[in-house]
Tab-separated table of N, CA and C in Angstrom:
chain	number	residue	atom	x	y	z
A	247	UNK	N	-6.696	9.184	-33.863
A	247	UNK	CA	-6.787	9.554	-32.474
A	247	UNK	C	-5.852	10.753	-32.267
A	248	UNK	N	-6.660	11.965	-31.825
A	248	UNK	CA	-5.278	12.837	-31.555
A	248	UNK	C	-5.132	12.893	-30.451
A	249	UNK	N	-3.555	13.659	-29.860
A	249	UNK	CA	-2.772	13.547	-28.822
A	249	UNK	C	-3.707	13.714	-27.533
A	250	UNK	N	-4.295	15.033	-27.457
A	250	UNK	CA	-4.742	14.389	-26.290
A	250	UNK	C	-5.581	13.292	-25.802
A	251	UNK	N	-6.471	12.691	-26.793
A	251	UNK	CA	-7.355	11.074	-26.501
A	251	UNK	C	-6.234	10.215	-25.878
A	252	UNK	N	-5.020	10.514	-26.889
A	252	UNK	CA	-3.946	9.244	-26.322
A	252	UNK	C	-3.670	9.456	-24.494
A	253	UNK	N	-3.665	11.135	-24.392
A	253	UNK	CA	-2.710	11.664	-23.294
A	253	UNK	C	-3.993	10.808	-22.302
A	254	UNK	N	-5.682	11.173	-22.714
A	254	UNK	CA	-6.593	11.095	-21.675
A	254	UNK	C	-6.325	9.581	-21.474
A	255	UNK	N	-6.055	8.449	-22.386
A	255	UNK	CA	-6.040	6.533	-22.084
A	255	UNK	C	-4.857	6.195	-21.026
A	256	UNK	N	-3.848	7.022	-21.882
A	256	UNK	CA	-2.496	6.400	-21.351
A	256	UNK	C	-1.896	7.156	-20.090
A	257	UNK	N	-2.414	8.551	-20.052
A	257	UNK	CA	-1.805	9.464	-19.232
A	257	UNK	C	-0.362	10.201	-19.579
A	258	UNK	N	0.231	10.753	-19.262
A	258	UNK	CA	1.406	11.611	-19.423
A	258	UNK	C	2.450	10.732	-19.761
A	259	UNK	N	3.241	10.804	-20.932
A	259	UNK	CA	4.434	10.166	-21.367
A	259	UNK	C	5.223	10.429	-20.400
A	260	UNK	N	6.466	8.953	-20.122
A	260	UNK	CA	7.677	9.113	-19.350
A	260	UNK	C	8.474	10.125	-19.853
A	261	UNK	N	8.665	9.803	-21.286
A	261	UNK	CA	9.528	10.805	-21.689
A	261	UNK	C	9.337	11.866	-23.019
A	262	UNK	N	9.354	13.456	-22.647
A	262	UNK	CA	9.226	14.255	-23.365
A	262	UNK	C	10.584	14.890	-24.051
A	263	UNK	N	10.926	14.544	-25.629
A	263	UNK	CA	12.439	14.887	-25.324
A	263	UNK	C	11.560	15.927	-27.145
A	264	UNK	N	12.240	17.229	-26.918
A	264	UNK	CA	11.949	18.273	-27.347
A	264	UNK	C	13.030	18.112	-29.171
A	265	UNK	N	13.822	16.813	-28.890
A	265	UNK	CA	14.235	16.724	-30.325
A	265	UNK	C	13.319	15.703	-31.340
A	266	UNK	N	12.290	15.129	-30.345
A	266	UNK	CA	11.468	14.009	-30.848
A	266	UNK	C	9.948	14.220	-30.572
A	267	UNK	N	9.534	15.510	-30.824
A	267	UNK	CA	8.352	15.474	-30.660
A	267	UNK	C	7.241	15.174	-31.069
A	268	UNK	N	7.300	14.072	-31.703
A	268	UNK	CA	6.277	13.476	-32.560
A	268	UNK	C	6.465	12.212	-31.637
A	269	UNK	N	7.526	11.835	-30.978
A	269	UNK	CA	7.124	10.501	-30.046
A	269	UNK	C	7.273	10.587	-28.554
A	270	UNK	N	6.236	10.113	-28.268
A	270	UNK	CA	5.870	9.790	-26.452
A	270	UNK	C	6.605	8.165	-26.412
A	271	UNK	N	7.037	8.256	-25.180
A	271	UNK	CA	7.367	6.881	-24.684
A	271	UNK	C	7.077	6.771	-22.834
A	272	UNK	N	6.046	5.318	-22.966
A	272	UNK	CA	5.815	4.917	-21.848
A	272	UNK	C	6.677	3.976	-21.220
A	273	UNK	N	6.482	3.686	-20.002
A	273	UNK	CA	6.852	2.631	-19.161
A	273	UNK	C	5.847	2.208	-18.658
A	274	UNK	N	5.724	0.969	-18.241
A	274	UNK	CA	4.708	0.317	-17.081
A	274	UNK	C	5.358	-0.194	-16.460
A	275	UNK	N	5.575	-0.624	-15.230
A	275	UNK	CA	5.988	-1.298	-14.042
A	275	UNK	C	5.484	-1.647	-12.836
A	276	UNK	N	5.263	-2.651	-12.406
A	276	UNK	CA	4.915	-3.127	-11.113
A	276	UNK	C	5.483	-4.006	-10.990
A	277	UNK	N	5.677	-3.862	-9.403
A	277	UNK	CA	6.520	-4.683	-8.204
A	277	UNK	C	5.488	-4.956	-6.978
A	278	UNK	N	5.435	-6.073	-6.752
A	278	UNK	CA	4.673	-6.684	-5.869
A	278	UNK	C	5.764	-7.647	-4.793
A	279	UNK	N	5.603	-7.393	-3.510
A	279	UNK	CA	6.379	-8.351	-3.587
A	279	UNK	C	6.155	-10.025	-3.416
A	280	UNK	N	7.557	-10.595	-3.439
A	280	UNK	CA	7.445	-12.015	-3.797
A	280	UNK	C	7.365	-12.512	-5.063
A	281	UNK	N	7.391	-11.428	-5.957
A	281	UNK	CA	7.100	-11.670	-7.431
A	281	UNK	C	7.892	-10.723	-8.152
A	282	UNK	N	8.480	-11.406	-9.319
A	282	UNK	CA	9.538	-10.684	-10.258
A	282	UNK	C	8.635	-9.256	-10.904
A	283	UNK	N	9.491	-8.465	-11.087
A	283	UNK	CA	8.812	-6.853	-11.258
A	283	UNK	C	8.605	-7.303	-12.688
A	284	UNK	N	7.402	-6.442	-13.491
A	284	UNK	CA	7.045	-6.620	-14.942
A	284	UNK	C	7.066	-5.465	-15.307
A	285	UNK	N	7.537	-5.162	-16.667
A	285	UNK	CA	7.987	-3.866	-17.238
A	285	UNK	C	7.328	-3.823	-18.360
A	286	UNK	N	6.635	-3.053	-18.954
A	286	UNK	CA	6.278	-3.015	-20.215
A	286	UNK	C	6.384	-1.922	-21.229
A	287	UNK	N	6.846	-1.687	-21.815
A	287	UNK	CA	7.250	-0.118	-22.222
A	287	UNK	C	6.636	-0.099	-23.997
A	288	UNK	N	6.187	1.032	-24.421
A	288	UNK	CA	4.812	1.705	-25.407
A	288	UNK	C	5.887	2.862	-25.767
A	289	UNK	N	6.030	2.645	-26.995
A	289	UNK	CA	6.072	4.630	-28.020
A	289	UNK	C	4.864	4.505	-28.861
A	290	UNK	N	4.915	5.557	-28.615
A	290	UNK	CA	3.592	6.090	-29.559
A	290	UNK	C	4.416	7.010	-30.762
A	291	UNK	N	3.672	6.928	-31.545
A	291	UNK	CA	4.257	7.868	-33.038
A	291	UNK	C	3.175	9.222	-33.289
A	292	UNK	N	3.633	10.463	-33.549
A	292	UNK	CA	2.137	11.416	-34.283
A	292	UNK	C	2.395	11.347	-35.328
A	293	UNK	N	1.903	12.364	-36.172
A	293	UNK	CA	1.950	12.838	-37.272
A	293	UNK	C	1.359	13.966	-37.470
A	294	UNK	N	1.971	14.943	-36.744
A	294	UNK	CA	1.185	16.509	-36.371
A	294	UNK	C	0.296	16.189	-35.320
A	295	UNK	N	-0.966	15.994	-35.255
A	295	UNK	CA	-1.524	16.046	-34.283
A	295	UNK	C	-2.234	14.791	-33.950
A	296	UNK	N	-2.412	13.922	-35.059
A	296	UNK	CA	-2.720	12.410	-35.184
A	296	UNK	C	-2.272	11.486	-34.932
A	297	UNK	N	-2.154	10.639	-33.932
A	297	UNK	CA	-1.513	9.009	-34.021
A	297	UNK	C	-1.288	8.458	-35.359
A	298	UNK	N	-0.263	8.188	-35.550
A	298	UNK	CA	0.306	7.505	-36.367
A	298	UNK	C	0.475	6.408	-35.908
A	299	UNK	N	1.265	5.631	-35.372
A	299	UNK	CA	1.275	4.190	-35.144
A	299	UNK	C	2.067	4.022	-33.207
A	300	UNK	N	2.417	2.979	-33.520
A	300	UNK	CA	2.867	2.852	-31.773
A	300	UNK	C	3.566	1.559	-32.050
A	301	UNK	N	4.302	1.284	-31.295
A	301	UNK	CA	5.650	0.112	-30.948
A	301	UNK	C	5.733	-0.031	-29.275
A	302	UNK	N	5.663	-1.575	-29.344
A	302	UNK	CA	6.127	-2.027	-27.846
A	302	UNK	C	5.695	-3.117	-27.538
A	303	UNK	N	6.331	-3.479	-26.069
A	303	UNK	CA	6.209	-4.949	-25.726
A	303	UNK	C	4.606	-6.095	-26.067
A	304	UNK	N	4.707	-6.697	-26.484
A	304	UNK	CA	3.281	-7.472	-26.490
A	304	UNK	C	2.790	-7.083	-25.146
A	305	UNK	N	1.234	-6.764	-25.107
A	305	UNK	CA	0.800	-6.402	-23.840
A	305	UNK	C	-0.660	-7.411	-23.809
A	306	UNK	N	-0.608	-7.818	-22.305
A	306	UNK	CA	-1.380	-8.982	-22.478
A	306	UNK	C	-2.754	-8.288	-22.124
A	307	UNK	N	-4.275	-9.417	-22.045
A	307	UNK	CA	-5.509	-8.964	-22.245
A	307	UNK	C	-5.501	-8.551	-20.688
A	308	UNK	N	-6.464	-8.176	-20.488
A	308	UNK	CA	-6.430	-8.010	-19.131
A	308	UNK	C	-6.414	-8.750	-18.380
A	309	UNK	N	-7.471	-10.229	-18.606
A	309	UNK	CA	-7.438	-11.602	-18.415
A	309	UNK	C	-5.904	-12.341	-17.552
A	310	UNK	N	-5.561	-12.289	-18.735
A	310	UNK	CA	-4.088	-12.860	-18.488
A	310	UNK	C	-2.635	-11.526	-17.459
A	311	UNK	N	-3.055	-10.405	-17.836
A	311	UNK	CA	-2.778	-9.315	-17.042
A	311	UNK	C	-2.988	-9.676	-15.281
A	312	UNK	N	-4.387	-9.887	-15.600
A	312	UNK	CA	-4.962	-10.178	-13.766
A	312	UNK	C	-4.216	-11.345	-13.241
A	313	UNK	N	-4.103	-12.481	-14.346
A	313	UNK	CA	-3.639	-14.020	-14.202
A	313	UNK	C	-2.267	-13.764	-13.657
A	314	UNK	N	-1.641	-13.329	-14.319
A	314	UNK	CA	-0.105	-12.588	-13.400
A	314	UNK	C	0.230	-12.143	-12.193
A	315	UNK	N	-0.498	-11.245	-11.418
A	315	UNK	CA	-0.747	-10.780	-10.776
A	315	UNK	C	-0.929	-11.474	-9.560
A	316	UNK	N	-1.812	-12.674	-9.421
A	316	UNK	CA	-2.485	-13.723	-8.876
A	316	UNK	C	-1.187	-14.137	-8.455
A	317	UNK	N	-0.703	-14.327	-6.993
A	317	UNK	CA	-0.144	-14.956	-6.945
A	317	UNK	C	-0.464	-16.499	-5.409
A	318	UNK	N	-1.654	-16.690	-5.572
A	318	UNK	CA	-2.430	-17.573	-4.484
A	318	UNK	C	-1.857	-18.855	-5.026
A	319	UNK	N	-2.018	-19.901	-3.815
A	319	UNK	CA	-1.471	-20.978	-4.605
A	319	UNK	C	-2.875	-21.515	-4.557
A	320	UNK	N	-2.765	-22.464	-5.491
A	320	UNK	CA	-4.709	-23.114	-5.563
A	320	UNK	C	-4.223	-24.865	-5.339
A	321	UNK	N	-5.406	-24.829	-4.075
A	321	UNK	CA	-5.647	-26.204	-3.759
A	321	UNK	C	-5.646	-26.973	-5.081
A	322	UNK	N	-6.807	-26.652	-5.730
A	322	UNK	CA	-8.021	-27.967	-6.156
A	322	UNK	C	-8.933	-28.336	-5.920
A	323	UNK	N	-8.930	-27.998	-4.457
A	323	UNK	CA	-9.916	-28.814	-3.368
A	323	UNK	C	-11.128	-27.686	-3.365
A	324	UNK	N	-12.047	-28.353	-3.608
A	324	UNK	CA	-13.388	-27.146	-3.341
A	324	UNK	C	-14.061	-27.501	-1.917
A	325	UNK	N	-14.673	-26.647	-1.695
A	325	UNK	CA	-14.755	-26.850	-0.263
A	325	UNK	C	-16.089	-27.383	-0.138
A	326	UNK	N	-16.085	-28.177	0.966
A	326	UNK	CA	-17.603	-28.837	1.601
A	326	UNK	C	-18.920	-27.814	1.355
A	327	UNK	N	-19.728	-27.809	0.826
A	327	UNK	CA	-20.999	-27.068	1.184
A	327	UNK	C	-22.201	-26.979	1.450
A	328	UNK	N	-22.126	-28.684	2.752
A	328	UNK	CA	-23.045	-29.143	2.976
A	328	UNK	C	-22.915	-29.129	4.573
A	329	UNK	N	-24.480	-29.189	4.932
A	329	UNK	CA	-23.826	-28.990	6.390
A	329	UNK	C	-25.313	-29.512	7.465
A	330	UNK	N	-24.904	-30.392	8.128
A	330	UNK	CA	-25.996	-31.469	9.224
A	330	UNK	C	-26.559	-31.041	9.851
A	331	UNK	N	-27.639	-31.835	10.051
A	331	UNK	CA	-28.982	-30.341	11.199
A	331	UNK	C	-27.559	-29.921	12.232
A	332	UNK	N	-27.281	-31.245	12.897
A	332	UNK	CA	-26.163	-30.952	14.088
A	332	UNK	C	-25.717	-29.467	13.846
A	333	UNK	N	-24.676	-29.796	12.642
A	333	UNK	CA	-24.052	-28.258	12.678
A	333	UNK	C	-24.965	-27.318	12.358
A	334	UNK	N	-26.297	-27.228	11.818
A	334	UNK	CA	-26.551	-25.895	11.397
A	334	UNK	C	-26.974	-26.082	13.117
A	335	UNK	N	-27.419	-26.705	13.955
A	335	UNK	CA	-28.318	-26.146	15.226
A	335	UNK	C	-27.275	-25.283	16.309
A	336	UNK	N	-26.431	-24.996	15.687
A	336	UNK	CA	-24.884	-24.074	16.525
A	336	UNK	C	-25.270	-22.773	16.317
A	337	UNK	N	-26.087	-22.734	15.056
A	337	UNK	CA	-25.998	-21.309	14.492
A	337	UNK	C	-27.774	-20.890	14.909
A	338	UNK	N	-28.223	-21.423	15.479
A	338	UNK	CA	-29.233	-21.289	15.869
A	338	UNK	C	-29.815	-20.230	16.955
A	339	UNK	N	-30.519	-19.171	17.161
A	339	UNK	CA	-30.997	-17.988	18.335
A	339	UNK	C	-31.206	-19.025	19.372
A	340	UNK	N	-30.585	-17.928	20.489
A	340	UNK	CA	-31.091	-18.558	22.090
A	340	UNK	C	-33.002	-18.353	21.334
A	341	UNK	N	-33.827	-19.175	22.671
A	341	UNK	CA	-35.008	-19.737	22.068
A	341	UNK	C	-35.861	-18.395	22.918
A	342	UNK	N	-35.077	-17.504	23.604
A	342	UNK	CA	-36.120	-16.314	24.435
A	342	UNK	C	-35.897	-15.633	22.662
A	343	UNK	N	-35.166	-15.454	22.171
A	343	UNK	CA	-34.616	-14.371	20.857
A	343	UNK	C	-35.753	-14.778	19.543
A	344	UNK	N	-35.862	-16.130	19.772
A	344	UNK	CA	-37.470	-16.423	18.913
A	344	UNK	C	-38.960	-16.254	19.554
A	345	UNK	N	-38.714	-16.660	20.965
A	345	UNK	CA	-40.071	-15.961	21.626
A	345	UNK	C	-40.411	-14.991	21.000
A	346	UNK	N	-39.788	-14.031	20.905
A	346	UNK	CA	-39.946	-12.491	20.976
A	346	UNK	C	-39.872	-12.594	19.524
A	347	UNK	N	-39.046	-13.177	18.794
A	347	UNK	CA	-39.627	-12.896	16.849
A	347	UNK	C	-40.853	-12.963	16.702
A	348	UNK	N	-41.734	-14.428	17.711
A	348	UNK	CA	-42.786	-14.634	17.388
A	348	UNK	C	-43.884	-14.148	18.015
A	349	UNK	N	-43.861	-13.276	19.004
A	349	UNK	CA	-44.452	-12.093	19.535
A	349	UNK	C	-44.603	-11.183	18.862
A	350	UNK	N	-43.722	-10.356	18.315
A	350	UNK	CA	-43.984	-9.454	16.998
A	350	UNK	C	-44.257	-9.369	15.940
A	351	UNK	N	-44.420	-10.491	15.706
A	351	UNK	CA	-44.857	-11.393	14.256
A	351	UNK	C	-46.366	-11.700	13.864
A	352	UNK	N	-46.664	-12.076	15.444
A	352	UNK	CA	-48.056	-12.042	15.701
A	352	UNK	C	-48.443	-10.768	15.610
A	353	UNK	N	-48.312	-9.324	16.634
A	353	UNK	CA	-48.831	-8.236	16.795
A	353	UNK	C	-48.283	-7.315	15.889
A	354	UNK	N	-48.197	-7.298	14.047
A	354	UNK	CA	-47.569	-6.446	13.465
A	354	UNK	C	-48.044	-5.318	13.847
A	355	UNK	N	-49.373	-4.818	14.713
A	355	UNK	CA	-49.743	-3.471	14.650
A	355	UNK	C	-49.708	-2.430	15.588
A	356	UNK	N	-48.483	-3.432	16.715
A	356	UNK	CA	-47.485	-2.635	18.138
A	356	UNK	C	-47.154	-1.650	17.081
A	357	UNK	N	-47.113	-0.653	17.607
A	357	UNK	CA	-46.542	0.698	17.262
A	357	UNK	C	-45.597	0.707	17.580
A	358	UNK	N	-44.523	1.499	16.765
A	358	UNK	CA	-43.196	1.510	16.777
A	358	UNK	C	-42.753	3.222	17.847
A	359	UNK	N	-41.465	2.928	18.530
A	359	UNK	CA	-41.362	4.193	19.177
A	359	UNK	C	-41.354	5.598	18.385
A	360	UNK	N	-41.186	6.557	19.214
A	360	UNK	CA	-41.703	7.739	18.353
A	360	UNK	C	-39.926	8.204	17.481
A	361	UNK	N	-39.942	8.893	16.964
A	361	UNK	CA	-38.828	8.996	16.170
A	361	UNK	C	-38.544	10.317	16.971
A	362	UNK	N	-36.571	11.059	17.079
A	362	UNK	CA	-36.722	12.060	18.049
A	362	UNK	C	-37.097	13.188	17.257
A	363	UNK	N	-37.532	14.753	18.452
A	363	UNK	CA	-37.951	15.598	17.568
A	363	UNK	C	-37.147	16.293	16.533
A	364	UNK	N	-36.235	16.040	16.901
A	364	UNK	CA	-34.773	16.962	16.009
A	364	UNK	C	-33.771	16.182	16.318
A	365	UNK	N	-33.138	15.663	15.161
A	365	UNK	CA	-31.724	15.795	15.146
A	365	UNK	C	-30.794	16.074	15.394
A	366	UNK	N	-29.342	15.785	15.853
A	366	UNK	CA	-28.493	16.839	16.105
A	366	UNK	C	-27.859	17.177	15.230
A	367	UNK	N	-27.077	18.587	14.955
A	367	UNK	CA	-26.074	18.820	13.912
A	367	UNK	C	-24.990	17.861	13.411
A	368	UNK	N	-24.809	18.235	11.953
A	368	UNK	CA	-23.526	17.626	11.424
A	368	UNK	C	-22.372	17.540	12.200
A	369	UNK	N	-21.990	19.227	11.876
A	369	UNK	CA	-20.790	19.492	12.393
A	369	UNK	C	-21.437	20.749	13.393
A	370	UNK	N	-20.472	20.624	14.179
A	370	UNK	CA	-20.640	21.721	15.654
A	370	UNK	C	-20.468	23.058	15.153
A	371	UNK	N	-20.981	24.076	15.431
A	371	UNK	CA	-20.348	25.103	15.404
A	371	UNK	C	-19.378	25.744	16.355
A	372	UNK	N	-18.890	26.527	15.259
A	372	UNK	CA	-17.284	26.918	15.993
A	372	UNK	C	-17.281	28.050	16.198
């Protein structure tokens, strides 16, 4: 992999030190709050223009990355997802709001209003 593939994954090294230029060194960090900050820090090695190898903290999958992150507390409890004519008839149209579904339902071949002749502009002119 040469340097720049690494530069395009990882983005710009923290630190560029001009006596070590064969190694990049990252940081990662996030702070959320309510939750202890996580640090993770990456050198990378070249070898002229090639990756050579890299050193740093175990870095977790993303999986377990996201799992961190998470900080919800979890019931257990899954929720009800059943529900009685009673309650569904709450969620029900006033009965003029079905008249009229079933008025138009019947006459699919009411013509629809006319569309306008023009548009107005995006933006105004200035």
């Amino acid at each position: 992999m040469t340097r720049q593939q690494v530069r395009e994954i990882l983005g710009t090294s923290l630190l560029s030190d001009v006596f070590h230029a064969n190694r990049w060194d990252y940081v990662f960090t996030i702070r959320r709050q309510g939750v202890e900050p996580q640090q993770r820090r990456l050198t990378v090695f070249f070898n002229g223009e090639l990756l050579d190898h890299f050193e740093g903290d175990p870095m977790p999958s993303e999986e377990e990355f996201v799992a961190t992150l998470d900080t919800r507390a979890r019931s257990g409890k899954v929720p009800k997802l059943e529900a009685s004519e009673e309650e569904l008839k709450k969620f029900d149209p006033p009965k003029d709001t079905k008249e009229a579904r079933a008025a138009n339902a019947e006459d699919p071949a009411k013509p629809l209003p006319p569309l306008p002749p023009s548009y107005p502009p995006l933006e105004s002119g200035r």
